[in-house]
Coordinates of N, CA, C and O and ligand atoms in Angstrom, one line a residue:
M1 N 16.8 65.3 -78.3 CA 15.4 65.2 -78.0 C 15.7 66.2 -76.6 O 17.5 65.6 -75.7
S2 N 14.8 66.5 -75.7 CA 15.1 67.4 -74.7 C 15.1 66.7 -73.2 O 14.0 65.8 -73.0
I3 N 16.3 66.3 -72.3 CA 16.4 66.4 -70.9 C 15.2 66.6 -70.5 O 16.2 68.0 -69.8
G4 N 15.0 66.4 -69.5 CA 14.3 66.7 -68.2 C 14.8 66.6 -67.0 O 16.0 66.9 -67.3
K5 N 14.0 67.0 -66.2 CA 14.3 66.1 -64.4 C 15.2 65.2 -64.3 O 15.3 64.2 -64.6
E6 N 15.7 65.6 -63.2 CA 16.2 64.0 -62.1 C 15.4 63.1 -61.9 O 14.6 63.7 -60.9
I7 N 15.4 61.6 -62.7 CA 14.4 61.3 -62.2 C 15.1 60.2 -61.3 O 14.7 59.6 -59.6
I8 N 16.4 59.7 -61.4 CA 17.5 58.9 -60.6 C 18.4 59.4 -59.9 O 19.0 60.5 -60.5
R9 N 18.3 59.6 -58.9 CA 19.9 59.6 -58.3 C 20.5 59.1 -57.4 O 19.4 58.4 -56.6
I10 N 21.4 58.4 -57.2 CA 22.2 57.7 -56.5 C 23.3 58.0 -55.8 O 23.9 58.9 -57.0
E11 N 23.6 58.1 -54.3 CA 25.1 58.4 -54.0 C 25.5 57.8 -53.3 O 24.7 56.8 -52.7
N12 N 26.7 56.9 -54.0 CA 27.4 56.4 -52.6 C 26.8 55.4 -52.4 O 27.2 54.2 -51.1
L13 N 25.9 54.0 -53.1 CA 25.4 53.7 -53.4 C 26.2 52.1 -52.7 O 27.0 51.6 -53.7
R14 N 26.1 51.5 -51.9 CA 26.8 50.1 -51.5 C 25.5 48.9 -51.0 O 25.3 49.1 -50.7
R15 N 26.1 47.6 -51.5 CA 25.5 46.5 -51.6 C 26.2 45.4 -51.2 O 26.8 45.4 -51.5
E16 N 26.1 44.6 -49.7 CA 27.1 44.0 -49.0 C 25.9 42.4 -48.9 O 24.4 42.8 -48.1
F17 N 26.8 41.4 -49.2 CA 25.7 40.6 -48.5 C 27.2 39.5 -48.3 O 28.4 39.4 -48.4
M18 N 26.4 38.8 -47.0 CA 27.1 38.0 -46.2 C 26.1 36.6 -46.7 O 25.7 35.9 -47.0
V19 N 27.7 35.6 -47.3 CA 27.6 34.7 -47.7 C 29.2 33.6 -46.5 O 30.2 33.4 -46.5
G20 N 28.2 33.0 -46.0 CA 28.8 32.3 -45.2 C 30.2 32.5 -44.5 O 30.7 32.3 -44.0
G21 N 29.3 34.2 -43.8 CA 31.0 34.3 -42.9 C 31.4 35.1 -43.9 O 32.9 36.1 -43.1
E22 N 31.3 35.6 -44.7 CA 32.3 36.0 -45.7 C 31.5 37.4 -46.3 O 30.3 37.2 -46.4
K23 N 32.1 38.8 -46.3 CA 31.3 39.9 -47.0 C 31.3 39.9 -48.4 O 32.3 40.3 -49.1
V24 N 30.4 39.6 -49.1 CA 30.6 40.2 -50.4 C 29.9 41.5 -50.9 O 28.5 41.7 -50.8
K25 N 31.1 42.2 -51.3 CA 30.9 44.0 -51.7 C 30.2 43.3 -53.2 O 31.1 43.8 -53.9
A26 N 28.8 43.7 -53.4 CA 28.8 43.6 -54.7 C 28.7 45.4 -55.6 O 29.2 45.2 -56.5
L27 N 28.1 46.1 -54.9 CA 28.9 47.6 -55.1 C 29.1 48.3 -54.2 O 29.1 48.1 -52.8
R28 N 30.3 48.9 -54.2 CA 31.3 49.7 -53.7 C 31.3 51.0 -53.6 O 32.4 51.4 -53.7
G29 N 30.1 51.6 -53.3 CA 30.0 52.9 -53.5 C 29.5 53.6 -54.7 O 30.7 54.1 -55.1
I30 N 28.5 53.4 -55.3 CA 28.6 54.4 -56.5 C 27.3 55.9 -56.9 O 26.5 55.5 -56.0
S31 N 28.0 56.1 -58.1 CA 27.3 57.9 -57.9 C 26.9 57.5 -59.2 O 27.5 57.7 -60.5
F32 N 25.4 58.3 -59.5 CA 25.0 58.7 -60.5 C 23.5 59.4 -60.4 O 23.3 59.1 -60.1
T33 N 23.3 60.4 -62.0 CA 22.0 60.2 -61.7 C 21.8 59.6 -63.5 O 22.5 60.2 -64.2
I34 N 20.1 60.5 -63.7 CA 19.6 59.8 -64.6 C 18.2 60.6 -64.3 O 17.1 61.3 -64.1
N35 N 18.9 61.5 -65.8 CA 17.5 62.7 -66.0 C 16.5 62.1 -67.2 O 16.5 61.1 -67.7
E36 N 14.9 62.3 -67.8 CA 13.8 62.1 -67.4 C 14.6 62.0 -69.1 O 14.8 63.4 -70.0
G37 N 13.8 60.9 -69.6 CA 14.2 61.3 -71.5 C 15.6 60.8 -71.7 O 15.5 60.5 -72.8
E38 N 16.1 60.6 -70.2 CA 17.5 59.8 -71.0 C 17.7 58.7 -71.0 O 16.2 57.8 -70.3
F39 N 18.1 57.7 -71.7 CA 17.7 56.0 -72.3 C 19.7 55.8 -71.6 O 20.2 55.6 -72.3
V40 N 19.8 55.2 -71.0 CA 21.0 54.8 -70.1 C 20.2 52.6 -70.1 O 20.1 51.9 -69.8
T41 N 22.5 52.3 -70.7 CA 22.5 51.1 -70.2 C 23.7 50.8 -69.6 O 24.7 52.0 -68.9
I42 N 23.2 49.7 -68.8 CA 24.7 49.0 -67.8 C 25.0 48.2 -68.2 O 24.5 47.4 -68.1
M43 N 26.3 48.0 -68.1 CA 27.1 47.5 -69.2 C 27.5 46.5 -67.9 O 28.5 47.4 -67.1
G44 N 28.3 45.8 -67.6 CA 29.4 45.0 -67.1 C 29.8 43.8 -66.9 O 28.8 42.8 -67.6
T45 N 30.4 42.8 -66.6 CA 31.1 41.8 -66.9 C 30.3 41.0 -65.2 O 29.5 41.6 -64.9
S46 N 30.2 39.7 -65.8 CA 29.3 38.9 -64.6 C 30.3 38.7 -63.2 O 31.3 39.2 -63.2
G47 N 28.8 39.1 -62.6 CA 29.3 39.6 -61.6 C 29.9 40.9 -61.2 O 30.4 41.1 -59.7
S48 N 30.2 41.5 -62.2 CA 30.2 43.0 -61.3 C 29.2 44.1 -60.7 O 29.1 44.7 -60.9
G49 N 28.0 43.3 -60.6 CA 26.8 43.7 -59.9 C 25.4 44.3 -60.8 O 25.1 44.6 -60.3
K50 N 25.9 44.0 -61.7 CA 24.8 44.8 -62.8 C 23.1 44.6 -61.5 O 22.2 45.1 -61.6
S51 N 22.8 42.8 -61.7 CA 21.3 42.6 -61.4 C 21.1 43.2 -60.0 O 20.1 43.9 -59.7
T52 N 22.1 43.6 -59.5 CA 21.8 43.7 -58.4 C 21.7 45.3 -57.9 O 20.6 46.2 -57.0
L53 N 22.1 46.0 -59.0 CA 22.1 47.8 -59.3 C 20.7 47.5 -59.6 O 19.7 48.2 -59.0
L54 N 20.2 46.7 -60.6 CA 18.6 47.1 -61.0 C 17.6 47.3 -59.9 O 16.6 46.8 -59.9
N55 N 18.0 45.4 -58.5 CA 17.0 45.0 -57.9 C 17.1 46.2 -57.4 O 15.7 46.7 -56.4
L56 N 18.3 47.3 -56.7 CA 17.8 48.2 -55.9 C 17.2 49.4 -57.0 O 16.9 50.2 -56.2
L57 N 17.4 49.8 -58.2 CA 16.9 50.3 -58.5 C 15.1 50.6 -58.7 O 14.5 51.1 -59.0
G58 N 15.0 49.3 -59.3 CA 13.8 48.7 -58.9 C 12.8 48.0 -58.5 O 12.1 48.7 -57.8
C59 N 13.4 49.3 -56.7 CA 13.2 49.2 -55.3 C 12.5 47.6 -55.2 O 11.8 47.6 -53.7
L60 N 13.3 46.2 -55.7 CA 13.5 45.1 -55.5 C 14.2 44.8 -53.8 O 13.8 44.0 -53.1
D61 N 15.3 45.7 -53.8 CA 16.3 45.3 -52.4 C 16.3 46.7 -51.9 O 16.0 48.2 -52.8
T62 N 17.0 47.1 -50.8 CA 17.6 48.3 -50.5 C 18.8 48.2 -49.9 O 19.7 47.4 -49.7
P63 N 19.7 48.8 -50.4 CA 20.7 49.4 -50.0 C 22.0 49.1 -48.4 O 20.6 49.4 -47.8
T64 N 22.7 48.3 -48.8 CA 23.5 48.5 -47.4 C 23.7 49.9 -46.7 O 23.5 50.0 -45.9
S65 N 24.6 51.1 -47.1 CA 24.2 52.1 -47.1 C 24.1 52.9 -48.5 O 24.4 52.9 -49.6
G66 N 23.8 54.3 -48.1 CA 23.5 54.9 -49.8 C 22.6 55.7 -50.1 O 21.8 55.1 -48.8
E67 N 22.4 56.6 -50.8 CA 21.3 57.4 -50.7 C 20.2 57.3 -52.1 O 21.3 56.6 -53.2
Y68 N 19.6 56.5 -52.4 CA 18.6 56.3 -53.8 C 17.4 57.3 -53.7 O 16.2 57.1 -53.3
L69 N 17.5 58.7 -54.3 CA 16.4 59.0 -54.6 C 15.7 59.0 -55.9 O 16.0 59.3 -57.0
L70 N 14.8 59.0 -56.0 CA 13.3 57.8 -57.3 C 12.4 59.3 -57.4 O 11.8 59.9 -56.0
D71 N 13.0 60.6 -58.4 CA 11.1 61.2 -58.6 C 11.9 62.1 -57.0 O 11.0 62.6 -56.4
E72 N 12.7 62.4 -56.6 CA 13.7 63.1 -55.5 C 12.7 62.6 -54.6 O 13.4 63.6 -53.6
I73 N 12.2 61.4 -54.3 CA 11.6 60.8 -52.7 C 13.2 60.0 -52.6 O 13.4 59.3 -53.1
S74 N 13.5 59.9 -51.0 CA 15.0 59.0 -50.7 C 14.1 57.5 -50.5 O 13.0 57.6 -50.2
V75 N 14.2 56.1 -51.5 CA 13.2 55.4 -51.6 C 13.8 54.8 -49.9 O 12.7 54.4 -49.7
R76 N 14.9 55.1 -49.3 CA 15.1 54.8 -47.8 C 14.1 55.3 -47.5 O 14.0 54.5 -45.7
S77 N 13.4 56.0 -47.0 CA 12.1 56.6 -46.4 C 11.2 55.8 -46.5 O 10.2 56.6 -45.5
M78 N 11.1 55.6 -47.6 CA 9.3 54.3 -48.1 C 9.3 53.3 -46.9 O 10.1 52.7 -47.0
S79 N 8.6 53.2 -46.3 CA 7.6 51.9 -46.0 C 7.2 50.6 -47.0 O 7.7 51.1 -48.4
K80 N 7.3 49.5 -46.8 CA 7.5 48.0 -47.4 C 5.8 48.9 -48.6 O 6.4 48.2 -49.8
N81 N 5.5 49.6 -48.2 CA 4.6 49.0 -49.0 C 4.1 50.4 -50.1 O 3.7 50.6 -51.1
Q82 N 5.0 51.9 -49.5 CA 5.1 52.6 -50.0 C 5.9 52.5 -51.3 O 6.1 52.4 -52.8
R83 N 6.6 51.4 -51.3 CA 8.1 50.8 -52.1 C 7.3 49.7 -52.6 O 7.3 49.8 -54.4
A84 N 5.9 49.4 -53.0 CA 4.7 48.5 -53.7 C 4.8 49.2 -54.4 O 4.4 49.2 -55.6
V85 N 3.6 50.0 -53.5 CA 2.6 51.6 -54.9 C 3.9 52.1 -56.5 O 3.7 52.3 -57.3
T86 N 5.3 52.6 -55.5 CA 6.1 53.1 -56.2 C 6.6 52.0 -57.5 O 6.8 52.6 -59.2
R87 N 6.6 50.7 -57.1 CA 7.0 49.7 -58.1 C 6.2 49.9 -59.2 O 6.1 49.8 -60.0
N88 N 4.8 50.4 -58.7 CA 3.3 49.4 -59.4 C 3.5 51.3 -60.6 O 3.3 50.6 -61.9
R89 N 3.2 52.1 -60.1 CA 3.4 53.2 -60.5 C 4.7 54.1 -61.7 O 4.7 54.3 -61.9
K90 N 5.9 53.9 -61.1 CA 6.4 53.9 -61.6 C 7.8 53.6 -62.4 O 8.4 53.7 -63.2
I91 N 7.7 52.2 -61.9 CA 8.7 50.7 -62.0 C 8.5 50.2 -63.4 O 6.8 49.2 -63.3
G92 N 9.0 49.8 -64.7 CA 8.9 48.2 -65.6 C 9.8 47.3 -66.0 O 11.1 48.4 -66.2
F93 N 9.6 46.8 -65.3 CA 10.5 45.2 -65.9 C 10.4 44.6 -67.7 O 9.4 44.2 -67.1
V94 N 11.1 44.4 -68.0 CA 11.5 43.4 -68.8 C 12.4 42.2 -68.7 O 13.1 43.1 -68.5
F95 N 11.8 41.1 -68.4 CA 12.5 40.1 -68.1 C 13.4 39.6 -68.9 O 12.6 39.4 -70.2
Q96 N 14.0 38.7 -68.7 CA 15.0 38.5 -69.6 C 14.5 37.0 -70.1 O 13.9 36.6 -71.9
N97 N 13.4 36.3 -69.5 CA 12.9 35.0 -70.2 C 11.2 35.5 -70.1 O 10.3 34.8 -70.0
Y98 N 10.7 36.9 -70.2 CA 9.7 37.8 -70.3 C 8.6 37.2 -69.2 O 7.7 37.8 -69.1
N99 N 8.6 36.0 -68.5 CA 7.6 36.1 -67.4 C 6.2 36.2 -67.6 O 5.1 36.5 -66.9
L100 N 5.7 35.8 -69.2 CA 4.3 35.7 -69.9 C 3.6 34.4 -69.1 O 3.8 33.7 -68.8
L101 N 2.2 35.4 -68.9 CA 1.1 33.8 -68.4 C 0.7 32.9 -69.5 O 0.2 33.5 -70.1
P102 N 1.3 31.0 -69.9 CA 1.3 30.9 -70.6 C -0.4 30.7 -71.1 O -0.9 30.5 -71.8
K103 N -1.0 30.1 -69.9 CA -3.0 30.5 -70.6 C -3.4 31.4 -70.6 O -4.7 31.3 -70.6
T104 N -3.5 32.5 -70.4 CA -3.9 33.4 -71.1 C -3.4 34.4 -72.2 O -2.6 33.8 -72.6
T105 N -4.7 35.6 -72.1 CA -3.9 35.9 -73.6 C -3.2 37.1 -73.8 O -2.9 37.5 -72.2
A106 N -2.3 37.2 -74.8 CA -1.5 38.3 -74.9 C -2.3 39.7 -74.2 O -1.6 39.9 -73.3
I107 N -3.7 39.7 -74.7 CA -4.1 41.3 -74.0 C -4.3 41.1 -72.9 O -3.7 42.2 -71.9
E108 N -4.3 39.8 -71.9 CA -4.6 39.9 -70.1 C -3.4 39.9 -69.6 O -3.0 40.5 -69.0
N109 N -2.0 39.0 -70.8 CA -0.2 39.2 -70.1 C -0.6 41.0 -70.0 O 0.2 41.4 -69.2
V110 N -0.7 42.0 -70.8 CA -0.1 43.1 -71.5 C -1.2 43.8 -70.1 O -0.6 45.0 -69.0
E111 N -2.4 43.4 -70.1 CA -3.1 44.2 -69.1 C -2.6 44.1 -66.8 O -3.1 44.5 -66.4
L112 N -2.5 42.9 -67.2 CA -2.0 42.8 -65.8 C -1.4 43.6 -65.0 O -1.8 43.7 -63.2
P113 N -0.3 44.4 -65.1 CA 0.3 45.7 -64.6 C -0.8 46.1 -63.8 O -0.7 46.8 -62.6
L114 N -1.7 46.7 -64.5 CA -2.5 47.8 -64.3 C -3.3 47.2 -63.3 O -4.5 47.7 -62.9
L115 N -3.9 46.0 -63.5 CA -4.7 45.2 -62.4 C -4.6 45.4 -61.5 O -5.6 46.1 -60.4
Y116 N -3.5 45.7 -61.6 CA -2.9 46.2 -59.5 C -3.2 47.7 -59.1 O -3.0 48.1 -58.1
N117 N -3.5 48.8 -59.9 CA -3.3 50.0 -60.0 C -4.9 49.9 -60.5 O -5.1 50.6 -61.2
T118 N -5.1 51.1 -58.5 CA -6.8 51.0 -58.4 C -7.4 52.3 -59.2 O -8.7 52.2 -59.7
S119 N -6.3 53.1 -59.9 CA -7.0 54.6 -60.6 C -7.2 54.3 -62.0 O -7.5 54.9 -62.9
V120 N -7.0 53.1 -62.5 CA -7.5 52.8 -63.6 C -8.2 51.9 -64.1 O -8.2 50.6 -63.5
S121 N -9.3 52.5 -64.6 CA -10.5 51.7 -65.0 C -10.6 50.3 -65.7 O -9.1 50.7 -66.4
A122 N -11.4 49.2 -65.5 CA -11.3 48.4 -66.4 C -10.7 48.7 -68.1 O -10.7 48.2 -68.8
K123 N -11.7 49.4 -68.5 CA -12.3 49.8 -69.8 C -11.2 50.6 -70.1 O -10.5 50.7 -71.3
E124 N -10.4 52.0 -69.1 CA -9.2 52.1 -69.7 C -7.9 51.7 -70.1 O -7.1 51.5 -70.6
R125 N -7.8 50.6 -68.8 CA -7.1 49.0 -68.5 C -6.7 48.6 -70.4 O -6.3 48.3 -70.8
R126 N -7.5 47.9 -70.5 CA -8.0 47.2 -71.6 C -7.6 48.1 -73.4 O -7.4 47.6 -73.7
E127 N -8.4 49.3 -72.9 CA -8.3 50.2 -73.8 C -6.3 50.6 -74.8 O -5.9 50.6 -75.1
K128 N -5.7 50.8 -72.6 CA -4.0 50.7 -72.6 C -4.0 49.5 -73.0 O -2.5 49.8 -74.2
A129 N -4.1 48.6 -73.0 CA -3.6 47.9 -73.4 C -3.6 47.4 -75.2 O -2.3 46.1 -75.6
I130 N -5.1 47.4 -75.9 CA -5.1 47.3 -76.8 C -4.1 48.5 -77.7 O -3.4 47.3 -78.8
A131 N -3.4 49.5 -77.0 CA -2.8 49.9 -77.9 C -1.5 49.8 -77.9 O -0.3 49.9 -78.9
S132 N -1.4 49.5 -76.8 CA 0.5 48.8 -76.4 C 1.0 48.0 -76.9 O 1.7 47.8 -78.3
L133 N -0.3 46.9 -77.6 CA 0.2 45.2 -78.7 C 0.6 46.2 -79.8 O 1.2 45.8 -80.7
K134 N -0.2 47.2 -80.5 CA -1.1 48.0 -81.4 C 0.6 48.0 -82.0 O 0.8 48.0 -83.0
S135 N 1.3 49.6 -81.0 CA 1.9 50.0 -80.9 C 3.0 49.2 -81.2 O 4.3 49.7 -81.9
V136 N 3.3 47.8 -80.6 CA 4.8 47.1 -81.3 C 4.0 45.8 -82.3 O 4.9 44.9 -82.5
G137 N 3.3 46.2 -83.6 CA 3.0 45.4 -83.9 C 2.6 43.8 -83.8 O 2.4 42.9 -85.0
L138 N 1.7 44.0 -82.8 CA 0.8 42.8 -82.6 C 0.0 42.8 -82.2 O -0.6 42.3 -81.8
G139 N -0.8 43.9 -83.1 CA -2.5 43.9 -82.9 C -2.8 42.7 -83.3 O -4.1 42.3 -82.8
E140 N -2.7 41.9 -84.4 CA -3.9 40.8 -84.0 C -3.7 39.5 -84.1 O -3.5 39.3 -84.0
R141 N -2.9 39.9 -82.4 CA -2.5 38.5 -81.7 C -3.3 38.9 -80.4 O -3.1 38.2 -79.1
L142 N -4.0 40.1 -80.7 CA -5.1 40.2 -79.0 C -5.6 39.7 -78.4 O -4.7 39.4 -76.9
N143 N -5.9 38.3 -78.8 CA -6.6 37.3 -78.0 C -6.0 35.5 -78.3 O -6.8 35.4 -78.2
H144 N -5.3 35.6 -78.6 CA -4.1 34.2 -78.7 C -3.5 34.4 -77.6 O -3.1 35.1 -77.0
K145 N -3.5 33.3 -77.2 CA -2.5 32.9 -75.8 C -1.3 33.3 -75.6 O -0.9 33.2 -76.6
S146 N -0.7 33.5 -74.5 CA 0.5 33.9 -75.1 C 1.5 32.7 -74.9 O 3.0 32.9 -75.9
N147 N 1.0 31.6 -75.2 CA 1.9 30.0 -75.3 C 1.8 30.2 -76.6 O 3.4 29.4 -77.4
Q148 N 0.9 31.2 -77.4 CA 1.0 31.0 -79.3 C 2.0 32.2 -80.3 O 2.1 32.1 -81.0
M149 N 2.1 32.8 -78.9 CA 2.6 34.3 -79.5 C 4.3 34.0 -80.1 O 4.3 34.5 -80.5
Ligands
ADP201 N1 21.9 37.7 -53.0 C1 23.0 37.6 -52.8 N2 23.8 36.7 -52.2 C2 25.0 36.4 -52.6 N3 25.9 37.2 -53.4 C3 24.9 37.7 -54.0 C4 23.5 38.3 -54.7 N4 23.3 38.5 -55.1 C5 25.0 39.1 -56.0 N5 25.8 38.3 -55.1 C6 26.9 38.5 -55.0 O1 27.4 39.9 -55.8 C7 28.4 40.1 -56.9 C8 27.4 40.8 -57.3 O2 26.4 40.4 -58.8 P1 25.5 40.3 -59.7 O3 24.4 42.0 -59.4 O4 23.8 39.4 -59.5 O5 26.0 40.9 -60.7 P2 25.8 40.9 -63.3 O6 24.5 40.8 -62.7 O7 26.6 41.6 -63.1 O8 26.1 39.2 -63.4 C9 28.8 38.8 -57.1 O9 29.8 38.1 -56.7 C10 27.7 37.8 -57.1 O10 28.2 36.6 -56.3
MG202 MG1 22.7 40.0 -63.4

């Protein structure tokens, strides 16, 4: 596979939490880059900082210090709104417990993130959702409620 441009660059990233007057150092200055087309796994023992790192990479949290460049833009320089738009356009999370909405159909669950993207029309949203479900072999589940998936 060809490896493209730099998508993620973190430099000396630190995240500390204050817990009852004690400083917990969750991330102690980590640096790496991830290029377009790369498939990366983060592994470590419980408490080693995986969730903390994912929250930072996903723009859900901000570091105590250090730099995070996403698509060559410094996340630190973004406003809260810009980070929200970035999450909407560039980041996808698959949660451990899926977080599907049980009373809505499979297709509505897949469509949901695109609902918050004004540059995608309703028709395009529906088409993309159908194509996505079909691509993972769930084409015949389109109108099932997600609690029946
Ligand atoms: N919101 C928080 N407040 C205080 N301490 C936290 C918080 N989040 C994580 N930590 C601490 O940071 C360290 C890393 O936690 P975490 O990122 O959840 O690790 P992992 O996901 O690898 O199990 C742990 O010591 C944890 O207790
Ligand atoms: Mg975790």
